[in-house]
Structure formats: structure tokens, C-alpha cells
Coordinates of C-alpha atoms and ligand atoms in Angstrom, one line a residue:
M1087 CA 99.4 67.0 93.2
S1088 CA 101.8 69.0 95.4
L1089 CA 105.6 69.5 95.0
K1090 CA 108.0 66.4 95.8
P1091 CA 109.3 66.0 99.2
E1092 CA 112.8 66.5 97.6
H1093 CA 111.9 69.9 96.0
P1094 CA 114.4 72.5 97.0
L1095 CA 111.6 74.5 98.3
V1096 CA 110.2 72.0 100.6
D1097 CA 113.4 70.2 101.4
G1098 CA 114.6 73.3 103.1
R1099 CA 117.1 74.4 100.3
T1100 CA 115.6 77.5 99.2
A1101 CA 112.4 78.4 101.1
D1102 CA 114.3 80.8 103.3
S1103 CA 116.4 82.1 100.8
P1104 CA 116.3 86.3 100.5
L1105 CA 114.5 85.5 96.9
V1106 CA 111.5 83.3 98.1
R1107 CA 111.1 85.1 101.3
A1108 CA 110.8 88.4 99.3
Y1109 CA 108.4 87.3 97.0
R1110 CA 106.4 85.6 99.6
G1111 CA 106.1 89.6 101.2
E1112 CA 108.9 89.4 104.1
R1113 CA 111.9 92.0 104.0
P1114 CA 115.1 89.6 104.4
E1115 CA 118.3 91.5 105.7
R1116 CA 119.8 91.6 102.0
T1117 CA 117.4 92.6 99.2
P1118 CA 117.5 90.1 96.9
V1119 CA 118.4 91.1 93.1
W1120 CA 118.8 89.0 89.7
F1121 CA 118.6 90.4 86.3
M1122 CA 115.8 89.4 83.2
R1123 CA 118.0 87.9 80.4
Q1124 CA 121.2 87.6 82.7
A1125 CA 121.9 84.6 81.0
G1126 CA 122.8 85.4 77.2
R1127 CA 124.9 87.6 75.1
S1128 CA 126.6 89.9 77.3
L1129 CA 128.7 87.5 78.7
P1130 CA 131.7 86.4 77.1
E1131 CA 131.3 82.6 78.3
Y1132 CA 128.0 82.5 76.9
R1133 CA 128.9 83.7 73.7
E1134 CA 131.7 81.4 73.7
L1135 CA 129.7 78.3 74.3
R1136 CA 127.0 79.1 71.8
A1137 CA 129.2 80.1 69.3
G1138 CA 127.5 79.3 66.0
G1139 CA 125.0 76.8 67.7
D1140 CA 121.5 77.1 67.3
M1141 CA 119.6 78.9 70.1
L1142 CA 116.6 76.7 70.6
Q1143 CA 118.7 73.2 70.2
A1144 CA 120.8 75.2 72.7
C1145 CA 117.7 75.3 75.3
L1146 CA 116.9 71.5 74.2
T1147 CA 120.5 70.3 75.5
P1148 CA 120.7 69.8 78.9
D1149 CA 124.2 70.1 79.6
M1150 CA 124.3 73.2 78.0
A1151 CA 121.2 74.9 79.2
S1152 CA 122.4 74.2 82.8
E1153 CA 125.7 75.4 82.2
I1154 CA 124.3 78.7 80.6
T1155 CA 121.9 79.3 83.6
L1156 CA 124.6 79.0 86.2
Q1157 CA 127.0 81.4 84.3
P1158 CA 125.6 84.4 85.6
V1159 CA 125.1 82.9 89.2
R1160 CA 128.7 82.1 89.5
R1161 CA 129.8 85.6 87.8
H1162 CA 127.6 88.0 89.5
G1163 CA 126.2 86.4 92.7
V1164 CA 122.6 87.1 91.9
D1165 CA 120.1 86.2 94.1
A1166 CA 118.3 83.9 91.6
A1167 CA 119.1 81.8 88.5
I1168 CA 116.7 82.0 85.5
F1169 CA 116.7 78.9 83.6
F1170 CA 118.1 79.2 80.2
S1171 CA 115.2 78.7 77.4
D1172 CA 113.0 80.6 75.5
I1173 CA 108.9 81.6 75.6
V1174 CA 108.9 79.7 72.2
V1175 CA 110.2 76.3 73.3
P1176 CA 107.1 74.8 74.5
V1177 CA 105.7 76.0 70.8
L1178 CA 108.3 74.5 69.2
L1179 CA 107.7 71.1 71.1
A1180 CA 104.3 70.9 70.2
G1181 CA 105.4 70.9 66.7
V1182 CA 105.0 74.4 65.5
D1183 CA 108.1 75.5 62.9
V1184 CA 109.6 78.2 64.8
R1185 CA 113.4 79.5 64.9
I1186 CA 115.3 82.3 66.3
V1187 CA 116.8 84.5 64.2
V1188 CA 119.9 86.5 65.7
G1189 CA 119.1 90.0 66.4
R1190 CA 115.4 89.8 65.7
G1191 CA 113.5 87.0 68.0
P1192 CA 111.2 84.3 67.2
V1193 CA 110.2 83.8 63.6
L1194 CA 107.7 81.7 61.8
D1195 CA 108.0 80.9 58.3
T1196 CA 104.2 80.1 58.1
P1197 CA 102.1 82.0 60.5
V1198 CA 98.9 81.0 62.4
R1199 CA 96.7 83.7 61.0
T1200 CA 93.1 81.8 60.4
A1201 CA 90.8 79.9 61.9
S1202 CA 92.1 76.8 59.6
D1203 CA 95.6 77.2 60.9
V1204 CA 94.5 77.4 64.6
L1205 CA 92.7 74.0 64.2
K1206 CA 95.9 72.4 62.7
L1207 CA 97.7 73.1 66.2
R1208 CA 98.3 69.9 68.1
P1209 CA 98.3 69.5 72.1
L1210 CA 101.5 69.4 73.6
D1211 CA 102.7 65.7 74.4
P1212 CA 104.1 65.9 77.9
A1213 CA 106.8 63.5 77.2
A1214 CA 108.3 66.2 74.8
L1215 CA 109.3 68.3 77.9
D1216 CA 111.7 65.5 79.0
P1217 CA 114.6 67.7 78.0
V1218 CA 113.5 70.9 80.2
R1219 CA 112.7 68.3 83.1
Q1220 CA 116.2 67.1 83.0
A1221 CA 117.9 70.6 82.4
V1222 CA 116.2 72.0 85.4
A1223 CA 116.7 68.9 87.5
Q1224 CA 120.5 68.8 86.9
T1225 CA 120.5 72.9 87.5
V1226 CA 119.3 73.0 90.8
E1227 CA 121.3 69.9 91.9
Q1228 CA 123.9 72.5 91.1
L1229 CA 122.4 75.6 93.0
G1230 CA 122.3 74.6 96.3
S1231 CA 120.6 77.3 98.4
T1232 CA 120.1 79.5 95.5
P1233 CA 116.8 79.5 93.6
L1234 CA 115.7 78.7 90.1
I1235 CA 113.1 81.1 88.6
G1236 CA 111.2 78.8 86.2
F1237 CA 109.3 80.9 83.4
A1238 CA 107.1 81.1 80.6
G1239 CA 105.6 83.3 77.9
A1240 CA 101.9 84.6 78.6
P1241 CA 99.2 83.3 75.9
F1242 CA 99.2 87.0 74.6
T1243 CA 102.6 87.5 73.7
L1244 CA 103.0 84.1 72.1
A1245 CA 100.2 84.5 70.3
A1246 CA 101.6 87.7 68.8
Y1247 CA 104.7 85.4 68.1
L1248 CA 102.2 83.1 66.2
V1249 CA 100.1 85.4 64.3
E1250 CA 102.7 88.1 63.2
G1251 CA 105.4 85.4 62.3
G1252 CA 107.8 87.5 64.0
P1253 CA 108.3 90.5 66.0
S1254 CA 105.9 93.4 65.4
K1255 CA 105.6 97.0 66.4
D1256 CA 102.0 97.0 68.3
Q1257 CA 100.9 93.6 67.1
I1258 CA 98.2 94.7 64.7
R1259 CA 97.7 91.3 63.0
A1260 CA 97.4 89.3 66.2
R1261 CA 94.9 92.5 67.5
S1262 CA 93.1 92.3 64.4
L1263 CA 92.4 88.9 64.7
M1264 CA 91.2 89.4 68.4
R1265 CA 88.9 91.6 67.1
S1266 CA 87.5 90.2 64.0
D1267 CA 86.8 86.3 64.8
P1268 CA 86.9 86.3 68.9
Q1269 CA 86.3 82.6 68.9
T1270 CA 89.1 81.5 67.0
W1271 CA 91.4 83.9 68.8
A1272 CA 89.9 82.1 72.0
T1273 CA 90.8 79.0 70.7
L1274 CA 94.5 79.9 70.3
L1275 CA 94.8 82.0 73.2
N1276 CA 93.6 78.6 75.2
W1277 CA 96.3 76.4 73.0
C1278 CA 98.7 79.1 74.1
A1279 CA 97.9 78.8 77.7
D1280 CA 97.6 75.2 77.7
V1281 CA 101.6 74.6 76.1
T1282 CA 102.9 77.6 77.9
G1283 CA 101.5 76.5 81.2
Q1284 CA 102.5 72.7 80.6
F1285 CA 106.3 73.9 80.3
L1286 CA 105.9 76.2 83.6
R1287 CA 104.5 73.3 85.2
A1288 CA 107.2 70.8 84.2
Q1289 CA 109.9 73.4 85.6
V1290 CA 108.4 73.8 88.8
E1291 CA 108.0 70.2 89.2
S1292 CA 111.3 69.7 88.5
G1293 CA 112.7 71.9 91.0
A1294 CA 112.0 75.8 89.9
S1295 CA 111.5 77.6 93.3
A1296 CA 109.7 80.5 91.6
A1297 CA 107.7 80.5 88.7
Q1298 CA 107.6 84.0 86.6
L1299 CA 104.9 84.9 83.2
F1300 CA 106.2 87.2 80.8
D1301 CA 103.6 89.3 78.9
S1302 CA 106.3 91.3 77.1
W1303 CA 103.9 92.9 74.6
V1304 CA 100.8 93.4 76.5
G1305 CA 101.3 96.8 76.7
S1306 CA 99.7 97.6 73.4
L1307 CA 96.1 96.2 74.4
S1308 CA 93.5 98.5 76.0
R1309 CA 92.3 97.7 79.2
E1310 CA 89.1 96.4 78.0
D1311 CA 90.5 94.0 75.4
Y1312 CA 92.7 92.7 78.2
R1313 CA 90.1 92.1 80.5
R1314 CA 87.7 90.5 77.8
R1315 CA 90.1 88.8 75.5
V1316 CA 93.4 88.0 77.2
F1317 CA 93.1 87.8 80.9
P1318 CA 91.3 84.8 81.3
H1319 CA 93.9 82.9 79.2
S1320 CA 96.6 84.2 81.4
K1321 CA 94.6 82.9 84.1
R1322 CA 94.3 79.9 82.7
A1323 CA 98.2 79.6 82.0
L1324 CA 98.5 79.8 85.7
D1325 CA 96.3 77.6 86.7
H1326 CA 98.3 74.7 85.5
L1327 CA 100.4 75.4 88.7
R1328 CA 97.4 74.3 90.8
G1329 CA 98.8 72.5 93.9
L1330 CA 102.2 73.5 93.4
D1331 CA 102.8 76.0 96.3
V1332 CA 105.5 78.4 94.5
P1333 CA 105.9 82.3 94.4
K1334 CA 104.3 83.5 91.2
V1335 CA 105.4 86.6 89.4
H1336 CA 104.0 88.6 86.6
F1337 CA 105.7 90.9 84.4
G1338 CA 105.0 93.1 81.1
L1339 CA 106.4 96.2 79.4
G1340 CA 103.8 99.2 79.9
T1341 CA 101.4 97.1 82.1
D1342 CA 100.3 100.3 84.7
R1343 CA 97.1 100.7 83.2
I1344 CA 95.8 96.9 83.7
F1345 CA 97.6 96.4 87.2
P1346 CA 94.3 96.5 88.9
D1347 CA 93.6 93.2 86.6
I1348 CA 97.0 91.7 87.1
T1349 CA 96.4 91.9 90.9
A1350 CA 93.5 89.5 90.4
L1351 CA 95.8 86.8 88.4
G1352 CA 96.8 85.6 91.3
V1353 CA 100.5 86.6 91.5
D1354 CA 102.8 87.3 94.8
A1355 CA 105.0 89.6 92.7
V1356 CA 104.4 92.1 90.2
G1357 CA 107.4 93.1 87.6
V1358 CA 107.2 96.9 86.7
D1359 CA 109.3 98.3 84.0
W1360 CA 111.4 101.6 83.8
R1361 CA 108.3 103.9 82.8
I1362 CA 106.8 103.6 86.3
P1363 CA 108.3 104.4 89.7
L1364 CA 108.2 101.6 92.4
D1365 CA 106.4 103.3 94.7
D1366 CA 103.5 104.7 92.1
A1367 CA 103.2 100.7 91.1
A1368 CA 102.8 99.8 94.8
A1369 CA 100.1 102.4 95.4
I1370 CA 98.0 101.2 92.6
L1371 CA 99.0 97.1 93.4
G1372 CA 98.3 97.5 97.0
E1373 CA 99.6 95.6 100.2
Q1374 CA 99.4 92.2 99.2
F1375 CA 102.2 92.4 96.1
T1376 CA 106.0 92.6 96.2
V1377 CA 107.1 94.4 93.5
Q1378 CA 110.1 93.7 91.0
G1379 CA 112.4 96.4 89.4
N1380 CA 112.9 98.9 88.0
I1381 CA 116.7 99.7 87.1
D1382 CA 116.1 101.5 83.6
P1383 CA 118.5 99.6 81.2
A1384 CA 119.4 102.6 79.6
M1385 CA 121.3 103.5 82.9
L1386 CA 123.8 100.7 82.8
T1387 CA 126.2 102.6 80.2
A1388 CA 125.8 105.8 82.4
P1389 CA 129.1 107.0 84.9
W1390 CA 128.9 104.8 88.0
P1391 CA 127.8 107.8 90.4
A1392 CA 124.6 108.4 88.3
L1393 CA 123.8 104.7 88.1
K1394 CA 124.2 104.4 92.1
A1395 CA 122.1 107.8 92.4
H1396 CA 119.4 105.6 90.3
I1397 CA 119.4 102.7 92.2
D1398 CA 119.1 104.4 95.4
D1399 CA 116.4 106.2 94.1
V1400 CA 115.0 102.5 93.0
L1401 CA 115.5 101.2 96.4
E1402 CA 113.9 104.0 97.9
R1403 CA 110.6 103.9 96.0
G1404 CA 110.8 99.9 96.6
Q1405 CA 110.1 100.5 100.2
A1406 CA 106.4 101.5 99.4
A1407 CA 105.5 97.9 98.9
R1408 CA 105.5 94.9 101.0
A1409 CA 108.7 93.7 99.7
H1410 CA 110.9 94.3 96.8
V1411 CA 113.0 92.3 94.4
V1412 CA 115.5 94.3 92.4
N1413 CA 116.0 94.0 88.7
L1414 CA 115.8 95.7 85.6
G1415 CA 112.8 97.4 83.9
H1416 CA 113.5 95.1 81.0
G1417 CA 116.0 92.4 80.0
V1418 CA 120.1 93.0 80.1
P1419 CA 120.7 94.6 76.5
P1420 CA 123.6 92.4 75.1
E1421 CA 126.3 95.1 74.9
T1422 CA 125.7 95.7 78.6
D1423 CA 129.7 95.5 80.1
P1424 CA 128.9 92.3 82.9
D1425 CA 131.0 94.0 85.6
V1426 CA 128.7 96.7 85.6
L1427 CA 125.9 94.3 86.7
T1428 CA 128.4 92.6 89.1
R1429 CA 129.0 96.2 90.6
I1430 CA 124.8 96.6 91.0
V1431 CA 124.7 93.1 92.8
R1432 CA 127.1 94.2 95.4
Y1433 CA 125.9 97.5 95.7
V1434 CA 122.5 96.1 96.1
H1435 CA 124.1 93.7 98.8
G1436 CA 125.3 96.5 100.7
E1437 CA 129.0 95.6 100.1
R1438 CA 130.6 98.9 100.8
D1439 CA 133.7 98.8 98.6
A1440 CA 131.0 98.7 95.4
A1441 CA 129.8 102.1 96.0
E1442 CA 133.0 104.1 95.6
Ligands
CP3_1560 O1 118.7 85.0 81.2 C1 117.3 84.9 80.9 O2 116.5 86.0 81.2 C2 117.3 83.4 80.7 C3 116.5 83.0 79.4 C4 115.5 84.0 78.3 C5 115.6 84.1 77.3 N1 114.6 84.5 76.6 C6 116.8 83.4 76.4 C7 116.9 84.1 75.2 C8 113.9 84.2 78.8 C9 113.6 84.6 80.4 C10 113.5 84.7 77.6 C11 112.1 85.2 77.5 C12 111.8 85.8 76.2 N2 112.0 85.5 74.8 C13 110.9 86.8 76.4 C14 110.1 87.4 77.4 C15 111.0 88.7 78.1 C16 111.3 89.8 77.1 O3 112.4 90.1 76.8 O4 110.6 90.4 76.8 C17 110.6 87.0 74.8 C18 109.7 88.4 74.2 C19 111.3 86.4 74.1 C20 111.6 86.2 72.7 C21 112.9 86.3 72.2 N3 113.4 85.2 72.2 C22 113.5 87.2 72.0 C23 112.7 88.7 71.5 C24 114.7 87.4 71.7 C25 116.2 88.4 71.3 C26 116.2 88.1 69.9 C27 117.8 89.1 69.8 O5 118.3 88.1 69.2 O6 117.8 90.1 70.1 C28 115.1 86.0 71.6 C29 116.4 84.8 71.8 C30 117.0 84.9 72.8 N4 116.2 84.4 74.2 C31 118.4 85.1 73.1 C32 118.6 84.6 74.6 C33 119.6 84.7 75.4 C34 119.1 85.3 72.6 C35 119.8 84.1 71.6 C36 121.3 84.3 71.1 O7 122.2 84.2 72.0 O8 121.3 85.0 69.9

């Protein structure tokens, strides 16, 4: 099955946008820029809308998810919207009791730790994704020529939350399961790949013009473990997009050691964290990949001249790749002054008064 004729990539709305062109390897006149976690707590209008409400409930309320997705586009003039949701949404929709605790992240009261816990995981009923489909459809309707990026968590990062029961420092319980019971591990990662793959596919089918896989915690793995015990499942998650001609992006923290493996995932662009310069990343990745990144989030509080010099350096190093999409090296910290983000967008877009 391919994209429908009325999909924004097919009907002409987003195919020529700077973001889609850059993901596909071109260098548009305007360098595209967006921010991971641009929809969220750095925006007063987000905090107002969300006040007191449950995070995952907000994700599953189409009017709210759509409005939050649009807020940063209106305010900053970024080159893409990213769908307001969370990596654990498909896990919740498959019946796992997960919630999001402010300041911590996803938490499970009953973690998935044993072979019998894994066997209890049920498949995701496609109908459960209807609120996601509706929110995406409604959002792209409003976005016009600005592309929406759909996203999902990679199987390893999701499994890390499921096994640990919450955020963890180096995913020791998850990695122990991987080592002590590889069979159960493989079953768990396949389950994660399928629910997250279905979630990603639903967003693309409903109108997302790009798809990003977040493997935030993959940096805790050795290269060998990644290759043998994780990569095949990330590939399986992305395989859910088969037949849909949409640019694909991979992002993780501390991924430079596994860049050579990431190039085999079949993505078009690779997100780079703040630890490795983009020209070094491009040298490892080669000419077939667009790089995305990598303004250090820690620089967002620096005086403008220092931040500007840092952005210049990022732009300069980004020239080493076939194309470049500007982003942060990780998500926007909640305490960020939103005006700084707006200024970065205007500066990257070459608006002269933003430079002073
Ligand atoms: O703007 C966007 O980027 C789109 C929405 C988005 C959210 N989470 C919303 C959110 C995206 C793409 C994610 C991905 C996500 N979620 C990742 C991968 C990216 C990364 O940051 O590494 C991970 C690991 C999660 C799991 C998760 N969910 C965490 C770590 C947290 C933060 C906990 C906290 O309070 O610090 C969440 C909750 C979450 N997801 C919030 C938002 C806006 C904050 C919820 C709130 O308003 O309190």
C-alpha cells in the first residue's frame, strides 16, 4: 500500500518544503530548522492548555494534541511540526499500564521483567490508534505546506522503560535481561517493534511527511550488543513503513560508535547529539545521509554572541554532509526562554536583524 493521493507529500503541499528536500539530500535555499521537544513545557501557551491535565490523556485527545503540535509552528516559524504524543502512547494503547510522571518520564507500576511478563503482552488493535489518526489528519489540515514529522520510540528505548519500570541511568536491568534470556529479549523487542511500527505507520498514513525513530538510550549498548540484539528490531519497526515513500530519520544519544550500523537501517537522515561535531559525523556516515543537529541545549542560556558563534560553527560543519537540517543535540529543556528558539530560527533562515 502506498501513500494516498490526498497525502501532503503526494498532492504537492510538502514535497518541495525545505525540510523534505533536505531529508532527501538537496540543499534548499533556506536551511530548515526545527527542535526536538519544541511542543512542550518551554511554551507558556502549552502549560496553560495542559494545566493539571494528564499527559497521555492529552496525547489521545485529538483537538488538544493538534493544538499543541501547532503552537511552536505559529510561535517560532519552524520548518516542521512534530506530532505531540509520546513514545509510550502505543504501549498504553496495547493495554500496558504506563503513565507519565512530571519531571521523571514514563513509569510502570508493574515492570515487564520475566518470560511470563513478556508472554502477557497483547498485540495492538489497529482501531486503538484512531485518536492518533484523527489528531494527525486534523493537524496536517491546518499546517498547509509545513510538513508534520511523525515519530516513534525505537524498540530498545521502549523496552528499557518497560523492563526498568521508569527512567534509569544505564538500563542495567534491561541489558541484564538481554544477556540472561536472549529469547525473551527477542520476543519483547519484536513486540515493541510491532506496536511502535504500527504507531509510526498510522501517523504517516494519516498525513505525516517524515518519520523519526527515537532511540534515546541506545548509547548504553556496546556495538556488538546493538548489532546482534537491537538493530534487527529497529529494522523491523521501520519495516512497518514499507511501501510508504516518506523520508526516515534516526536519532539517538551517544550513537557515534554505531553510526556504521545505523547506515544499514534504511534511513535518509541521521540525528546527531551535541557530543560529536557534524563534520566528524558526516565523515563516518558517508555521502548518502543528511545530518540533523546539533546545537548544544546547554548553549540556549548563553549570551547571544556565544550562541550565535556556536550556530555558525554547527552550520559550517553541517556543510560536510550532503544536506543539513538544523536541530538541537537533544530536546528543548523545559526552562528554555522561547524567544531564544525564535531567534535561532530567524538566524538560521538568514534574517539579518536576528543576527544583531
Ligand atoms: O515536541 C516534541 O518533540 C513532540 C512530542 C514528544 C514528546 N515526547 C512529548 C512529551 C516527543 C517526540 C517525545 C519523545 C520521547 N518521549 C522520547 C524520545 C526523545 C528524547 O527526549 O530522548 C522519550 C525518551 C520520551 C519519554 C518521556 N516522556 C520523557 C523522558 C518525558 C519527560 C519527563 C519530564 O517531565 O521531564 C516524557 C514526558 C513528555 N513527553 C513531555 C512532553 C511534552 C512532558 C510532559 C509534561 O508536560 O509534563
